[in-house]
mmCIF file of C-alpha atoms in Angstrom:
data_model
loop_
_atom_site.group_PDB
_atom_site.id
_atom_site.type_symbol
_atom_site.label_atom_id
_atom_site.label_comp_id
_atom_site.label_asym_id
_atom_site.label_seq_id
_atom_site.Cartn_x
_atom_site.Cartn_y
_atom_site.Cartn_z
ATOM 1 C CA UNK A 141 -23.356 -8.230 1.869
ATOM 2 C CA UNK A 142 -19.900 -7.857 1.885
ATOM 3 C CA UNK A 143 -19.038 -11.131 3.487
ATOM 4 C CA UNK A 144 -16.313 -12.151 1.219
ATOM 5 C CA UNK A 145 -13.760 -9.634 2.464
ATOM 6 C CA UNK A 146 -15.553 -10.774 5.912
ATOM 7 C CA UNK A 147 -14.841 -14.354 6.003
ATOM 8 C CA UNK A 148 -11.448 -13.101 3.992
ATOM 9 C CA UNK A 149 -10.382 -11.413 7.018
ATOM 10 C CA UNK A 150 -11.614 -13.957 9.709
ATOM 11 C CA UNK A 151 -10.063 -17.088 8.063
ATOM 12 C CA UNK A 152 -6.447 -15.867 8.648
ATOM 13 C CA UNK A 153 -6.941 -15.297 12.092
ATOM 14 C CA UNK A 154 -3.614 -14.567 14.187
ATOM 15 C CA UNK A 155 -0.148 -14.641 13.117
ATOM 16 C CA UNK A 156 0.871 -16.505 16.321
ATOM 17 C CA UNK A 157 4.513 -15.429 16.585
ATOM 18 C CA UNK A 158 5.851 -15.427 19.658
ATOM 19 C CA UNK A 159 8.984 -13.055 19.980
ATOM 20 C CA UNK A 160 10.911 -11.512 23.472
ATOM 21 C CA UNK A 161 8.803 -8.420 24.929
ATOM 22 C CA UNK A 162 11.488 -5.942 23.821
ATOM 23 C CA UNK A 163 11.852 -7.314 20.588
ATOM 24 C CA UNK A 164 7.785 -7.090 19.810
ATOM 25 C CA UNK A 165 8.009 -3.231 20.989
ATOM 26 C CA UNK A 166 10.581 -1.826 18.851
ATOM 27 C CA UNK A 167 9.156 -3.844 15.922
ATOM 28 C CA UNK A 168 5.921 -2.230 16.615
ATOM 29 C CA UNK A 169 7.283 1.240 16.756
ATOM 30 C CA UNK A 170 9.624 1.092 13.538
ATOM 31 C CA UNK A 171 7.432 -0.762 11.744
ATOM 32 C CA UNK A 172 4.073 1.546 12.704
ATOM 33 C CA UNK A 173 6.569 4.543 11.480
ATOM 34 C CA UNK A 174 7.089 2.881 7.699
ATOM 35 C CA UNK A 175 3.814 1.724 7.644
ATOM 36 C CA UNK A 176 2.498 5.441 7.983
ATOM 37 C CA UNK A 177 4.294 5.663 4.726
ATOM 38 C CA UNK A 178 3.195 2.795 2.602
ATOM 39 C CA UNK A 179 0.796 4.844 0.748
ATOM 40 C CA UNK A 180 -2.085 5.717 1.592
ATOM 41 C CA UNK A 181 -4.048 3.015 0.488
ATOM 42 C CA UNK A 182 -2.437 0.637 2.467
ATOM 43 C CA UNK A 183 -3.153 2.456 5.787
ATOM 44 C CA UNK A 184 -5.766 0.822 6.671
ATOM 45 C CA UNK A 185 -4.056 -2.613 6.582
ATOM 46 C CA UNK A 186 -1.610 -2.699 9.365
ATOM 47 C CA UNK A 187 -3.138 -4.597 11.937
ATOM 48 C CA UNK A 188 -4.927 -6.757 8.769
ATOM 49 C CA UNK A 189 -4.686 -10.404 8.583
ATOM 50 C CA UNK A 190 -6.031 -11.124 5.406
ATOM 51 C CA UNK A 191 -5.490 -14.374 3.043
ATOM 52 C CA UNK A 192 -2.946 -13.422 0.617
ATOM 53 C CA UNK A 193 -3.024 -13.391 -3.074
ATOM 54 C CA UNK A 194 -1.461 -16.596 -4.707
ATOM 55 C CA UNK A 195 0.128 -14.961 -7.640
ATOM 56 C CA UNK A 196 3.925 -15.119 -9.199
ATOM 57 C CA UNK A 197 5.957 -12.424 -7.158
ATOM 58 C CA UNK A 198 9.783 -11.654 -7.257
ATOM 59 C CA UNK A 199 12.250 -12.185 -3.733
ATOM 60 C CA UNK A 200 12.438 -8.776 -1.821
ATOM 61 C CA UNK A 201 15.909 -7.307 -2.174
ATOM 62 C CA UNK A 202 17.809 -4.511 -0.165
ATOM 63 C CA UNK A 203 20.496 -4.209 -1.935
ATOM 64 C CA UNK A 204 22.726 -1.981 -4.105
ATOM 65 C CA UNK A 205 21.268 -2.611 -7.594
ATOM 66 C CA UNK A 206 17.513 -2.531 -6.320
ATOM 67 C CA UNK A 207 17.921 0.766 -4.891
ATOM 68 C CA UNK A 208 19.692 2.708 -7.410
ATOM 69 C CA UNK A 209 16.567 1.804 -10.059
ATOM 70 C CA UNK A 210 14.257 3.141 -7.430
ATOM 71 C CA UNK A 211 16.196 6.540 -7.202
ATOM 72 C CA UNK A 212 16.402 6.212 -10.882
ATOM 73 C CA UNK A 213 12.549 6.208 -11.302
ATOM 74 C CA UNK A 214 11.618 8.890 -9.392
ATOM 75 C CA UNK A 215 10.689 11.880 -11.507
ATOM 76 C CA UNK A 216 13.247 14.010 -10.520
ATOM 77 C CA UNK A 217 12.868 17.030 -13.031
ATOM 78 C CA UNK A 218 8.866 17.235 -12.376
ATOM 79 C CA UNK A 219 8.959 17.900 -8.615
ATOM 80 C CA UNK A 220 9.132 21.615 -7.429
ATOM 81 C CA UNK A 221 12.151 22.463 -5.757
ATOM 82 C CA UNK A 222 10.705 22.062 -2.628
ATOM 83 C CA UNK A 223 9.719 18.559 -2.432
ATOM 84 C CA UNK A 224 12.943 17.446 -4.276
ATOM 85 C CA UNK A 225 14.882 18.596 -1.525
ATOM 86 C CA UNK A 226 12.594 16.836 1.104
ATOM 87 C CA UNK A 227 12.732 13.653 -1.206
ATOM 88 C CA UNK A 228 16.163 13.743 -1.615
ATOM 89 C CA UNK A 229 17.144 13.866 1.783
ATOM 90 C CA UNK A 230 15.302 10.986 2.653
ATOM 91 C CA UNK A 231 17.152 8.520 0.171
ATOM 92 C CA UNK A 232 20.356 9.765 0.529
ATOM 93 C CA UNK A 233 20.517 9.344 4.467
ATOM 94 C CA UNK A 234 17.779 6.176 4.888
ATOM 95 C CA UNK A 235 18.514 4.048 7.689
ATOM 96 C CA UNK A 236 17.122 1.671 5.788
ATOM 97 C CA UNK A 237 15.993 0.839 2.309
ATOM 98 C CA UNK A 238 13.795 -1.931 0.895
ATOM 99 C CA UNK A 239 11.961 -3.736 -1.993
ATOM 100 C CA UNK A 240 9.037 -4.954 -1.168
ATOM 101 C CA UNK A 241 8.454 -8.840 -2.966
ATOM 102 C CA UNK A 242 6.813 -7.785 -6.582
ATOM 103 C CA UNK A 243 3.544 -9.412 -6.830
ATOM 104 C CA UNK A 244 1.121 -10.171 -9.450
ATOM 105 C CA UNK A 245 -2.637 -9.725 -8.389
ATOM 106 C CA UNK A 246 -5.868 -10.665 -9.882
ATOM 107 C CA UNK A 247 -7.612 -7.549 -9.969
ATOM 108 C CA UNK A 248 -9.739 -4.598 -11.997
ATOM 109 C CA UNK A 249 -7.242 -2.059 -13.049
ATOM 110 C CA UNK A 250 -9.917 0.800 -12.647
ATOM 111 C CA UNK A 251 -11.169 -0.229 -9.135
ATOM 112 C CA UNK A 252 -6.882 -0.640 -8.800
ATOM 113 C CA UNK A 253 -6.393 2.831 -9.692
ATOM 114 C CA UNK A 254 -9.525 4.217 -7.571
ATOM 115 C CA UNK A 255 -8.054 2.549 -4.329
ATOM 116 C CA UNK A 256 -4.678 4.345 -4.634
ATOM 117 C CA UNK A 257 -6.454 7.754 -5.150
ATOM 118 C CA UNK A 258 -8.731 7.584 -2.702
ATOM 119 C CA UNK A 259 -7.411 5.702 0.609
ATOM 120 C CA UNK A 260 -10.246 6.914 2.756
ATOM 121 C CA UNK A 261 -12.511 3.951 0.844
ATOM 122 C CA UNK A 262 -9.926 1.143 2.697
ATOM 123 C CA UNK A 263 -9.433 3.144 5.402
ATOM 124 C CA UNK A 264 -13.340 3.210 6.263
ATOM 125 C CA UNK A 265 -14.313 0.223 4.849
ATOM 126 C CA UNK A 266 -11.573 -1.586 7.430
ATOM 127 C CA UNK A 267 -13.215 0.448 9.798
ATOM 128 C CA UNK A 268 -16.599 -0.763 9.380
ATOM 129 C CA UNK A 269 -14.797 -4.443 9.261
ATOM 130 C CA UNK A 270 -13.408 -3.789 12.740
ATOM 131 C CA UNK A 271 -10.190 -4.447 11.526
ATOM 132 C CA UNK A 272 -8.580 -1.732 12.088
ATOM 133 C CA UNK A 273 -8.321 1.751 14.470
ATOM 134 C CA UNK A 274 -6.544 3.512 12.000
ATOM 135 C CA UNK A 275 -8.043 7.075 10.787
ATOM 136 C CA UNK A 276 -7.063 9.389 7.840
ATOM 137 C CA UNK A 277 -8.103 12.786 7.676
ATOM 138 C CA UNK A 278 -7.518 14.674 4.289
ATOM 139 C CA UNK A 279 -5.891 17.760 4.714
ATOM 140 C CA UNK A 280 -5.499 19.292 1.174
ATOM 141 C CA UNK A 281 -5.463 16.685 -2.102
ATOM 142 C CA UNK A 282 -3.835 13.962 -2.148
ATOM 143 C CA UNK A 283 -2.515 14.689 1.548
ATOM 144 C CA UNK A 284 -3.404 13.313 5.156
ATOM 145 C CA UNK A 285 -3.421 13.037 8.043
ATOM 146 C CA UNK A 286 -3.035 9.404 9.918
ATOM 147 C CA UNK A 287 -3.577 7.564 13.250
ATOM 148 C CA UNK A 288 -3.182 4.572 13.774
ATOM 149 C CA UNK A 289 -4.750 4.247 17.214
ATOM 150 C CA UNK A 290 -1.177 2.728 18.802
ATOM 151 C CA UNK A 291 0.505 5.981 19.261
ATOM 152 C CA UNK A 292 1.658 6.538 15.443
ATOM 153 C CA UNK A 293 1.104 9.535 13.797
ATOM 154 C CA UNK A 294 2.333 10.794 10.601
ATOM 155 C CA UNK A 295 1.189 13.250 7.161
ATOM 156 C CA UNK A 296 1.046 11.352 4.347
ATOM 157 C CA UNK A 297 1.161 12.779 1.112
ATOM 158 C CA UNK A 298 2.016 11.916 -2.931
ATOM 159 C CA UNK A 299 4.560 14.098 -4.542
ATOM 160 C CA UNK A 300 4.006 12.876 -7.784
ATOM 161 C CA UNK A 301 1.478 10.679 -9.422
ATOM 162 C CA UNK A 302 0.996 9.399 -12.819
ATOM 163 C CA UNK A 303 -2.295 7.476 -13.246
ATOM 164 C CA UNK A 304 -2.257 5.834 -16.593
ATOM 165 C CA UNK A 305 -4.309 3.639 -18.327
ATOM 166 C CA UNK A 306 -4.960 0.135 -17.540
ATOM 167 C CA UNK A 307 -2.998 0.426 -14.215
ATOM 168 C CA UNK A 308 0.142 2.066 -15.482
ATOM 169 C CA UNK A 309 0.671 3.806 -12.471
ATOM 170 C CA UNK A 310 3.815 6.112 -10.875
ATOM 171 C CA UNK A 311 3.299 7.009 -7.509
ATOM 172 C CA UNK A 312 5.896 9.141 -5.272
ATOM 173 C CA UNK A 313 4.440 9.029 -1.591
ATOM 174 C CA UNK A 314 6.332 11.221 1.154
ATOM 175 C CA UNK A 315 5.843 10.677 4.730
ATOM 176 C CA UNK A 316 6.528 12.532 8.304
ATOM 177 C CA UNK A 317 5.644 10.253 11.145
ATOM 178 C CA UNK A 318 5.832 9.596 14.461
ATOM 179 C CA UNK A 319 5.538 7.209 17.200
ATOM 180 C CA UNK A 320 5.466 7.961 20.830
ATOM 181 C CA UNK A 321 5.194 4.747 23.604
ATOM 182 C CA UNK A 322 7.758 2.064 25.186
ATOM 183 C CA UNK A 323 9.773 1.925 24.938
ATOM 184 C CA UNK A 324 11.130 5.257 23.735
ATOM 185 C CA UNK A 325 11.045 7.871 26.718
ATOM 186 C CA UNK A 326 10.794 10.806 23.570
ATOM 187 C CA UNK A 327 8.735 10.470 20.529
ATOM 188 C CA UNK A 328 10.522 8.711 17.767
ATOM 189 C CA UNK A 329 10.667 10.811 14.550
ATOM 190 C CA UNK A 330 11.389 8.875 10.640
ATOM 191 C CA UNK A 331 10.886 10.246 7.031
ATOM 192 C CA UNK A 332 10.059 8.110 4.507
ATOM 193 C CA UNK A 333 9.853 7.932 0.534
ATOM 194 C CA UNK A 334 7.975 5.084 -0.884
ATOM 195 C CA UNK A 335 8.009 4.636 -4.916
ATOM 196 C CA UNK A 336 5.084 2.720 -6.362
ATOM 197 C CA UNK A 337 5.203 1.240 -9.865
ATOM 198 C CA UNK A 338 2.405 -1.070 -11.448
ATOM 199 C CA UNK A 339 1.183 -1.787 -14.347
ATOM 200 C CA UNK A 340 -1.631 -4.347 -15.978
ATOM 201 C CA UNK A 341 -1.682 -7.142 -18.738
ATOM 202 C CA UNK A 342 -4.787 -9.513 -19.824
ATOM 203 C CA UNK A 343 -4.179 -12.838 -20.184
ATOM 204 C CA UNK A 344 -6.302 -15.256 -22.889
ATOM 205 C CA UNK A 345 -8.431 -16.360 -19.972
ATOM 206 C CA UNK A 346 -10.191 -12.491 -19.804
ATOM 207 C CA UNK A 347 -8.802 -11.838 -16.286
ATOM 208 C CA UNK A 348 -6.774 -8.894 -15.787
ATOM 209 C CA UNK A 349 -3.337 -9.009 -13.707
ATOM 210 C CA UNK A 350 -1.571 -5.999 -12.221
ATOM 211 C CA UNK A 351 2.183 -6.199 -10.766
ATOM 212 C CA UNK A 352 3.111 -4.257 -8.111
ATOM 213 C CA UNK A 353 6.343 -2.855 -7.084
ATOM 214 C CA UNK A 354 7.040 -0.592 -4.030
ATOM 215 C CA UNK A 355 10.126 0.668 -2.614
ATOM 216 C CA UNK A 356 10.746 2.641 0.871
ATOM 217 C CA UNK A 357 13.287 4.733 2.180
ATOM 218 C CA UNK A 358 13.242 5.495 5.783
ATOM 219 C CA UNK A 359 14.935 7.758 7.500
ATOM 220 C CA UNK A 360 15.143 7.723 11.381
ATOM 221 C CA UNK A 361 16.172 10.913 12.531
ATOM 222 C CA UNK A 362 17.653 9.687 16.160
ATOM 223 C CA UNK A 363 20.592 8.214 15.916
ATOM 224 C CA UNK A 364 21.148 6.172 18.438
ATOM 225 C CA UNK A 365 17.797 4.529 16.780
ATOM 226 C CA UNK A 366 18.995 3.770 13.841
ATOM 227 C CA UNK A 367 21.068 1.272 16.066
ATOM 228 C CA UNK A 368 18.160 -0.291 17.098
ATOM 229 C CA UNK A 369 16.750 -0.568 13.740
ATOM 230 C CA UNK A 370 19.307 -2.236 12.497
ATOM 231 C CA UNK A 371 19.299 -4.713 15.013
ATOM 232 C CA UNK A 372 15.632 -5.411 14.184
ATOM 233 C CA UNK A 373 15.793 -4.857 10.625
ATOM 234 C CA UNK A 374 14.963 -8.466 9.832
ATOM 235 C CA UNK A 375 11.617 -8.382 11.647
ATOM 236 C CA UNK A 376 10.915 -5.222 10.017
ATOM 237 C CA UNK A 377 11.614 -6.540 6.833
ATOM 238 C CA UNK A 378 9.543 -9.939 7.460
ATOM 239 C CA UNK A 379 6.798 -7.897 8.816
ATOM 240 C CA UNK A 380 6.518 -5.570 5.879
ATOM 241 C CA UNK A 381 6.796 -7.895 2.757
ATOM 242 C CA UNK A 382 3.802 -10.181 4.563
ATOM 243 C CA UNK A 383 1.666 -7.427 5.514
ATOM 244 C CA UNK A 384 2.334 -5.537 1.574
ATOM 245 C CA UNK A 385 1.236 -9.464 0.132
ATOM 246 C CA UNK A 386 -1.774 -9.796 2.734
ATOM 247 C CA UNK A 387 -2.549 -6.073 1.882
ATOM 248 C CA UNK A 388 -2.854 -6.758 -2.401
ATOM 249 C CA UNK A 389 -4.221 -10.136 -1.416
ATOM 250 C CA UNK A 390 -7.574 -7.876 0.065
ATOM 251 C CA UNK A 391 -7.303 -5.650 -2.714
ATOM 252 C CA UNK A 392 -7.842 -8.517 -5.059
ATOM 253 C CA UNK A 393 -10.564 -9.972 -2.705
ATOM 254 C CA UNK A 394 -12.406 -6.588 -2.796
ATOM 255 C CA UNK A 395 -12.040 -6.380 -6.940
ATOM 256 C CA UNK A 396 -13.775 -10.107 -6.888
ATOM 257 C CA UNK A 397 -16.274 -9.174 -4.992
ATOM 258 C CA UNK A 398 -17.357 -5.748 -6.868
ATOM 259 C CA UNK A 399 -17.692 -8.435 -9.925
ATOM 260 C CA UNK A 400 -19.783 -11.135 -8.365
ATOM 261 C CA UNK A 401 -21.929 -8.283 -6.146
ATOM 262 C CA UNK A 402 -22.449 -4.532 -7.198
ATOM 263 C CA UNK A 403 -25.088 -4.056 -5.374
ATOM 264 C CA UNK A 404 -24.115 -4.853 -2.257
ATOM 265 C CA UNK A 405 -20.813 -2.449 -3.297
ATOM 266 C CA UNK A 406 -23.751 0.067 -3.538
ATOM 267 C CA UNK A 407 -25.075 -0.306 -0.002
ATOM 268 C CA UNK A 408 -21.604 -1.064 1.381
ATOM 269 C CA UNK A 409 -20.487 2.783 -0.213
ATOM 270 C CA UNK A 410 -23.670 4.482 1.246
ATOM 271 C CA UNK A 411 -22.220 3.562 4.791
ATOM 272 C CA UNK A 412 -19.083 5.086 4.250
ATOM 273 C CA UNK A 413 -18.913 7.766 7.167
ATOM 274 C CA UNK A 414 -15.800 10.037 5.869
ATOM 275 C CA UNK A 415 -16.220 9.404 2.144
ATOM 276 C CA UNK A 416 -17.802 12.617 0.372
ATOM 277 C CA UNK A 417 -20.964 11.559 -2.434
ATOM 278 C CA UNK A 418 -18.871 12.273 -5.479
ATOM 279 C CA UNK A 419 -16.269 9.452 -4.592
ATOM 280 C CA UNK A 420 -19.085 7.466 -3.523
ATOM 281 C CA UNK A 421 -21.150 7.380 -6.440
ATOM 282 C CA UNK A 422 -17.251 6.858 -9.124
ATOM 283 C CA UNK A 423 -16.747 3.984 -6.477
ATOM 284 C CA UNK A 424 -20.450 2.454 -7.138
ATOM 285 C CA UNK A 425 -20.015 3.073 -11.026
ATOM 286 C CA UNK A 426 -16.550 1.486 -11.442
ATOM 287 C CA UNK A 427 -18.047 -1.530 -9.708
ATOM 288 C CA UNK A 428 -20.993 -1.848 -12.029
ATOM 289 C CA UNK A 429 -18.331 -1.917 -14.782
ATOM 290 C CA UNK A 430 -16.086 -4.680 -13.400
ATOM 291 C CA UNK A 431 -19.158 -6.690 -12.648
ATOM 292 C CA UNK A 432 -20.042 -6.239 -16.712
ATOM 293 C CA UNK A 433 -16.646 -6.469 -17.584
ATOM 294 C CA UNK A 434 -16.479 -10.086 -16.278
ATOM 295 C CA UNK A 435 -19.627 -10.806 -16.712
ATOM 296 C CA UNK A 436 -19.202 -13.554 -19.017
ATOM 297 C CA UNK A 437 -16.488 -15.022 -16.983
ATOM 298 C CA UNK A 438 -19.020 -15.970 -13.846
ATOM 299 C CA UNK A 439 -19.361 -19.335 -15.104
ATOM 300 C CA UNK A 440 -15.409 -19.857 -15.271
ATOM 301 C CA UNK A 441 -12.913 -20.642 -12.117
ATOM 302 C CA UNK A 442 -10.296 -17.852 -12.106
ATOM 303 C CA UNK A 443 -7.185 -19.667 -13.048
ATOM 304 C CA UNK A 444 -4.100 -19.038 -11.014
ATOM 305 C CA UNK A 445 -2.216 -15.800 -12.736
ATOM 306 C CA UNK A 446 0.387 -16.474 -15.361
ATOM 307 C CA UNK A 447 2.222 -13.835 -15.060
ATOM 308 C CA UNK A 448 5.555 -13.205 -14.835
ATOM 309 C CA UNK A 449 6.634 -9.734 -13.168
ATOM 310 C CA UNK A 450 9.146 -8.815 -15.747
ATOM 311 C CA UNK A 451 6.764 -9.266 -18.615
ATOM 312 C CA UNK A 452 5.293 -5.488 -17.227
ATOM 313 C CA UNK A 453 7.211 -2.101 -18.052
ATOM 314 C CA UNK A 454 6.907 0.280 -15.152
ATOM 315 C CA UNK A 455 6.688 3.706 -16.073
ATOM 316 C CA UNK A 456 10.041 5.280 -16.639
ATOM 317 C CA UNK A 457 10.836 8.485 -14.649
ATOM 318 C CA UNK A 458 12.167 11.472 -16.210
#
């Protein structure tokens, strides 16, 4: 059961990358401190090294044009005074902003959906993969609590969200984090915003392909850090666009394997140590349904996506 995402995870192995001792700690702490922030759902995935999705996906960009259509689709006017001003202080003083590569994934837009509203599923199942130390307490909804085992902690929470249809999803995540180890002698403190757009199309072969989009904001609140982060900006950036691809890349994987095996889904969900019955029991239906969905696709090899990223409108803020 389950041995998919298993072998998934296994085949990758280690990156290998050999870097200076100071450069692989401040990397580690920056990067743990946006990763706190990548929304929930992607938690679980720091320390993942899974085999990446194939699909189409766009260059990552930092720069001028990029940002200003992230600002431009957050929904300004629907957030309560308070978290506006908390959001807006994060963009306009960022020590550093990026877009992640776009990426087209083969995947359910249902189970899609599910895995951004409920992180605790990929935060346990990773858990019970050994993957991963990281933990996520939920504090109120849609708001956590995270740990990531390596002296990172942070609250995690979405501002706004707009779960549409067939994967047309807006997501505002907002994030307070911390990390405290070498080689900082006091804790280092960031904020972060991180916009999520995506947004589903089915192609003539049956299969269903979501883009994704994500942009962060961070906000380092020392400032001799922010120094520091430029200087390592680069491996943050690497870092980040491979682990968000590796990340969709298991999120595709576990979609696949909901179709080909429901039942062990079912078993898998029963084990599921911080996940109450009610999610439980949507997380065993919606896999029933993808596994009916495609049911008359078993016979057929997936075909690499055809997708271009442009070809899907993101929801527009208001």
């Amino acid at each position: 059961m389950f041995g998919e995402l298993l072998r998934s995870a296994r085949v990758a192995g280690s990156t290998g990358c050999v870097e200076a001792e100071t450069g692989r700690l401040h990397r580690r702490a920056l990067w743990s401190i946006l990763l706190i922030s990548l929304t929930p759902c992607l938690l679980a995935l720091a320390t993942a090294k899974v085999r990446a999705e194939s699909g189409n996906a766009t260059v990552a960009s930092s720069d001028r044009t990029a940002r200003e259509e992230a600002v431009r689709a957050i929904p300004w006017k629907q957030l309560a005074e308070p978290q506006r001003r908390k959001l807006q202080y994060v963009v306009q003083n960022a020590s550093m902003y990026r877009r992640l590569p776009t990426r087209v994934i083969d995947c359910d837009p249902d189970l899609f959906t599910f895995l951004l509203q409920h992180p605790q599923v990929v935060v346990d199942v990773w858990q019970m993969m050994g993957v991963s130390k990281v933990t996520l307490q939920q504090v109120a909804d849609q708001s956590y609590r995270a740990n990531d085992g390596a002296g990172t902690t942070g609250s995690v929470s979405y501002m706004y969200a707009n779960w549409g249809p067939g994967a047309q999803n807006l997501a505002v995540i907002y994030a307070d984090g911390a990390y405290d180890g070498k080689p900082f002698i006091k804790p280092l403190r960031a904020k972060s915003a991180i916009i999520l757009q995506s947004g589903a199309v089915q192609e003539t072969n049956g299969r269903n392909y979501i883009t994704v989009r994500v942009d962060s904001f961070v906000c380092i609140e020392q400032m001799g850090v922010q120094l520091v982060a430029k200087t390592v900006q680069p491996w943050i950036n690497k870092t980040a666009d491979r682990n968000f691809i590796e990340t969709l890349g298991f999120v595709s994987t576990f979609s696949q394997t909901a179709e080909k095996n429901p039942q062990g889904m079912q078993r898998l969900a029963a084990r599921l140590p911080t996940v109450d019955v009610p999610t439980r029991n949507q997380l065993v239906s919606l896999c029933y349904r993808a596994a009916q969905r495609y049911a008359k696709d078993d016979a057929a090899t997936s075909a690499a996506p055809y997708v271009l990223a442009q070809r899907v409108e993101f929801p527009a803020g208001k």
